Short mmCIF file of C-alpha atoms in Angstrom, two decimals:
data_model
loop_
_atom_site.label_atom_id
_atom_site.label_comp_id
_atom_site.label_asym_id
_atom_site.label_seq_id
_atom_site.Cartn_x
_atom_site.Cartn_y
_atom_site.Cartn_z
CA UNK A 128 110.63 48.19 111.84
CA UNK A 129 112.95 45.77 113.66
CA UNK A 130 116.08 44.31 112.07
CA UNK A 131 114.44 40.88 112.07
CA UNK A 132 111.45 42.25 110.13
CA UNK A 133 113.81 43.90 107.66
CA UNK A 134 115.61 40.62 107.09
CA UNK A 135 112.32 38.82 106.45
CA UNK A 136 111.07 41.46 104.01
CA UNK A 137 112.58 40.94 100.58
CA UNK A 138 111.62 41.50 96.98
CA UNK A 139 111.87 37.86 95.97
CA UNK A 140 109.60 36.76 98.81
CA UNK A 141 107.08 39.42 97.86
CA UNK A 142 107.23 38.23 94.23
CA UNK A 143 106.59 34.63 95.32
CA UNK A 144 103.62 35.72 97.42
CA UNK A 145 102.20 37.82 94.58
CA UNK A 146 102.38 34.88 92.15
CA UNK A 147 100.78 32.39 94.53
CA UNK A 148 98.08 34.82 95.66
CA UNK A 149 97.06 35.88 92.15
CA UNK A 150 96.99 32.33 90.77
CA UNK A 151 95.13 31.00 93.83
CA UNK A 152 92.57 33.81 93.75
CA UNK A 153 91.90 33.55 90.02
CA UNK A 154 91.89 29.75 90.12
CA UNK A 155 89.61 29.69 93.14
CA UNK A 156 87.18 32.12 91.54
CA UNK A 157 87.17 30.09 88.30
CA UNK A 158 86.61 26.62 89.76
CA UNK A 159 83.93 27.95 92.13
CA UNK A 160 81.67 28.86 89.21
CA UNK A 161 79.08 26.69 87.50
CA UNK A 162 81.13 27.00 84.30
CA UNK A 163 83.39 24.19 85.52
CA UNK A 164 81.74 20.79 85.95
CA UNK A 165 82.39 19.24 89.35
CA UNK A 166 84.36 16.34 87.88
CA UNK A 167 86.82 18.75 86.24
CA UNK A 168 87.43 20.95 89.26
CA UNK A 169 90.25 18.78 90.64
CA UNK A 170 91.95 18.53 87.23
CA UNK A 171 91.78 22.25 86.53
CA UNK A 172 92.83 23.14 90.06
CA UNK A 173 95.87 20.85 89.84
CA UNK A 174 96.93 22.37 86.51
CA UNK A 175 96.69 25.91 87.88
CA UNK A 176 98.52 24.86 91.03
CA UNK A 177 101.42 23.45 88.98
CA UNK A 178 101.50 26.58 86.81
CA UNK A 179 101.87 28.65 89.99
CA UNK A 180 105.08 26.79 90.87
CA UNK A 181 106.42 27.24 87.34
CA UNK A 182 105.69 30.97 87.51
CA UNK A 183 107.38 31.24 90.91
CA UNK A 184 110.52 29.50 89.61
CA UNK A 185 110.60 31.78 86.56
CA UNK A 186 110.69 34.79 88.88
CA UNK A 187 114.33 33.99 89.64
CA UNK A 188 115.28 32.95 86.07
CA UNK A 189 118.03 32.47 84.91
CA UNK A 190 119.22 31.91 88.47
CA UNK A 191 117.86 29.09 90.62
CA UNK A 192 115.56 29.76 93.60
CA UNK A 193 117.82 30.33 96.64
CA UNK A 194 115.74 28.14 98.98
CA UNK A 195 113.92 25.46 96.99
CA UNK A 196 112.67 23.51 100.01
CA UNK A 197 110.97 26.55 101.54
CA UNK A 198 109.62 27.51 98.14
CA UNK A 199 108.06 24.04 97.88
CA UNK A 200 106.46 24.53 101.30
CA UNK A 201 105.00 27.86 100.16
CA UNK A 202 103.72 26.20 97.00
CA UNK A 203 101.95 23.46 98.98
CA UNK A 204 100.31 26.11 101.15
CA UNK A 205 99.20 27.97 98.03
CA UNK A 206 97.12 24.92 97.14
CA UNK A 207 95.26 25.36 100.41
CA UNK A 208 94.96 29.05 99.57
CA UNK A 209 93.18 28.13 96.36
CA UNK A 210 90.63 26.04 98.28
CA UNK A 211 90.15 28.93 100.70
CA UNK A 212 89.60 31.24 97.70
CA UNK A 213 86.91 28.90 96.37
CA UNK A 214 85.13 29.03 99.70
CA UNK A 215 85.48 32.80 99.91
CA UNK A 216 84.20 33.38 96.36
CA UNK A 217 80.99 31.37 96.55
CA UNK A 218 80.32 32.62 100.07
CA UNK A 219 80.67 36.25 98.99
CA UNK A 220 78.34 35.73 96.00
CA UNK A 221 75.65 33.87 97.95
CA UNK A 222 75.73 36.24 100.91
CA UNK A 223 75.48 39.24 98.58
CA UNK A 224 72.59 38.09 96.39
CA UNK A 225 71.64 34.52 97.26
CA UNK A 226 68.06 33.39 97.85
CA UNK A 227 67.01 30.68 100.28
CA UNK A 228 64.64 28.26 98.55
CA UNK A 229 63.04 24.89 99.19
CA UNK A 230 64.39 22.91 96.23
CA UNK A 231 63.46 19.50 94.86
CA UNK A 232 66.00 16.94 93.65
CA UNK A 233 65.43 16.18 89.98
CA UNK A 234 68.50 14.07 89.26
CA UNK A 235 71.27 12.34 91.21
CA UNK A 236 74.69 11.93 89.62
CA UNK A 237 77.48 9.71 90.92
CA UNK A 238 80.77 11.36 90.01
CA UNK A 239 83.71 9.63 88.37
CA UNK A 240 85.98 10.85 91.17
CA UNK A 241 87.80 8.39 93.41
CA UNK A 242 85.33 7.20 96.00
CA UNK A 243 81.58 7.72 96.04
CA UNK A 244 80.38 11.30 95.73
CA UNK A 245 76.88 12.32 94.72
CA UNK A 246 75.81 15.54 93.03
CA UNK A 247 72.20 16.70 92.95
CA UNK A 248 70.42 18.64 90.21
CA UNK A 249 67.71 20.81 91.75
CA UNK A 250 64.57 22.65 90.76
CA UNK A 251 63.04 25.62 92.57
CA UNK A 252 59.40 25.68 93.83
CA UNK A 253 58.27 26.87 90.37
CA UNK A 254 59.85 23.83 88.73
CA UNK A 255 62.68 25.84 87.12
CA UNK A 256 66.06 24.12 87.15
CA UNK A 257 68.62 25.73 89.46
CA UNK A 258 71.97 26.22 87.67
CA UNK A 259 74.80 24.08 88.98
CA UNK A 260 74.65 21.11 91.34
CA UNK A 261 74.46 20.58 95.08
CA UNK A 262 77.55 18.71 96.20
CA UNK A 263 76.54 17.73 99.74
CA UNK A 264 73.46 16.59 101.62
CA UNK A 265 72.22 17.78 105.03
CA UNK A 266 73.76 15.78 107.86
CA UNK A 267 76.63 14.43 105.77
CA UNK A 268 80.07 14.55 107.35
CA UNK A 269 83.41 14.25 105.59
CA UNK A 270 84.87 10.80 106.10
CA UNK A 271 81.70 9.23 107.49
CA UNK A 272 80.77 5.82 106.11
CA UNK A 273 77.03 6.20 106.66
CA UNK A 274 76.44 9.61 105.13
CA UNK A 275 72.77 10.33 104.37
CA UNK A 276 71.97 10.52 100.67
CA UNK A 277 69.23 12.34 98.84
CA UNK A 278 67.09 10.85 96.09
CA UNK A 279 64.96 12.12 93.23
CA UNK A 280 61.92 13.90 94.62
CA UNK A 281 63.54 14.72 97.97
CA UNK A 282 63.28 18.29 99.19
CA UNK A 283 66.20 20.29 100.56
CA UNK A 284 66.71 23.89 101.65
CA UNK A 285 69.53 25.62 99.78
CA UNK A 286 70.86 29.08 99.05
CA UNK A 287 70.91 29.66 95.30
CA UNK A 288 72.44 32.36 93.14
CA UNK A 289 69.72 33.97 90.97
CA UNK A 290 72.34 34.68 88.29
CA UNK A 291 73.59 31.09 88.27
CA UNK A 292 77.25 32.01 88.72
CA UNK A 293 77.93 29.60 91.60
CA UNK A 294 76.44 26.27 92.67
CA UNK A 295 73.65 26.12 95.25
CA UNK A 296 74.89 25.44 98.78
CA UNK A 297 73.42 24.29 102.05
CA UNK A 298 72.77 27.23 104.42
CA UNK A 299 75.32 25.88 106.92
CA UNK A 300 78.00 26.00 104.19
CA UNK A 301 77.57 29.74 103.63
CA UNK A 302 79.41 31.41 106.49
CA UNK A 303 81.22 34.64 105.72
CA UNK A 304 83.14 34.85 109.00
CA UNK A 305 84.43 31.30 108.67
CA UNK A 306 85.45 31.91 105.05
CA UNK A 307 87.38 35.06 105.94
CA UNK A 308 89.06 33.39 108.92
CA UNK A 309 90.20 30.38 106.87
CA UNK A 310 91.52 32.58 104.05
CA UNK A 311 93.42 34.90 106.39
CA UNK A 312 95.05 32.02 108.27
CA UNK A 313 96.15 30.21 105.10
CA UNK A 314 97.30 33.45 103.47
CA UNK A 315 99.39 34.32 106.54
CA UNK A 316 101.08 30.91 106.54
CA UNK A 317 101.76 31.21 102.80
CA UNK A 318 103.17 34.72 103.24
CA UNK A 319 105.55 33.63 106.00
CA UNK A 320 106.78 30.69 103.89
CA UNK A 321 107.28 32.98 100.87
CA UNK A 322 109.27 35.51 102.90
CA UNK A 323 111.60 32.83 104.19
CA UNK A 324 111.87 31.22 100.74
CA UNK A 325 112.91 34.55 99.22
CA UNK A 326 115.74 35.24 101.66
CA UNK A 327 119.20 34.98 100.18
CA UNK A 328 121.38 32.36 101.90
CA UNK A 329 123.96 33.89 104.22
CA UNK A 330 127.54 33.23 103.27
CA UNK A 331 129.45 31.10 105.75
CA UNK A 332 132.69 32.85 106.66
CA UNK A 333 135.80 30.95 105.61
CA UNK A 334 138.47 30.72 108.27
CA UNK A 335 141.93 30.45 106.75
CA UNK A 336 144.58 28.83 108.86
CA UNK A 337 148.23 29.69 108.28
CA UNK A 338 150.27 27.00 106.63
CA UNK A 339 152.87 25.20 108.64
CA UNK A 340 156.37 25.79 107.48
#
């Protein structure tokens, strides 16, 4: 291992990374389930994200974190890591045991979130309600002003979890390779930020000049 790699590897940086990874993974797995209503996902995710920073600061207690700015950068990246964990969790579940079905919209709900966002309750071909809600409609693009919207009675192809652990998703949203790639990239960026944040500041040598007599 090179001297540069040795300088970047430190116990505090590893501790930061462990805290952010565990909280992001557990939080991502929790908010990706049907147990958490869509309107509460942002609230719960924000609370867990803030708790991750508190836990990271407590790692150095009673001393202060040596590099607070870099620690803040790592914390911001850990929020993206939580979103990547959400994507990875529901993708893994649906790819492992999901069923593709032609579902029918039984109810349309406009969320209380900022901006307009519709959620669709679905029923399978037998008329049985599919647990969870569909949060997007085919052809919709993030940021578009003329997104297509479904209505009661409309039919849509989704991948559903027979056990009802995660929400149904559009087939295009279930991509294992994309989920792994996103998680690895965000995790790598978070790890690098944590390693730098955990480095102890180098002492600046003090040059003493002789006094004039």
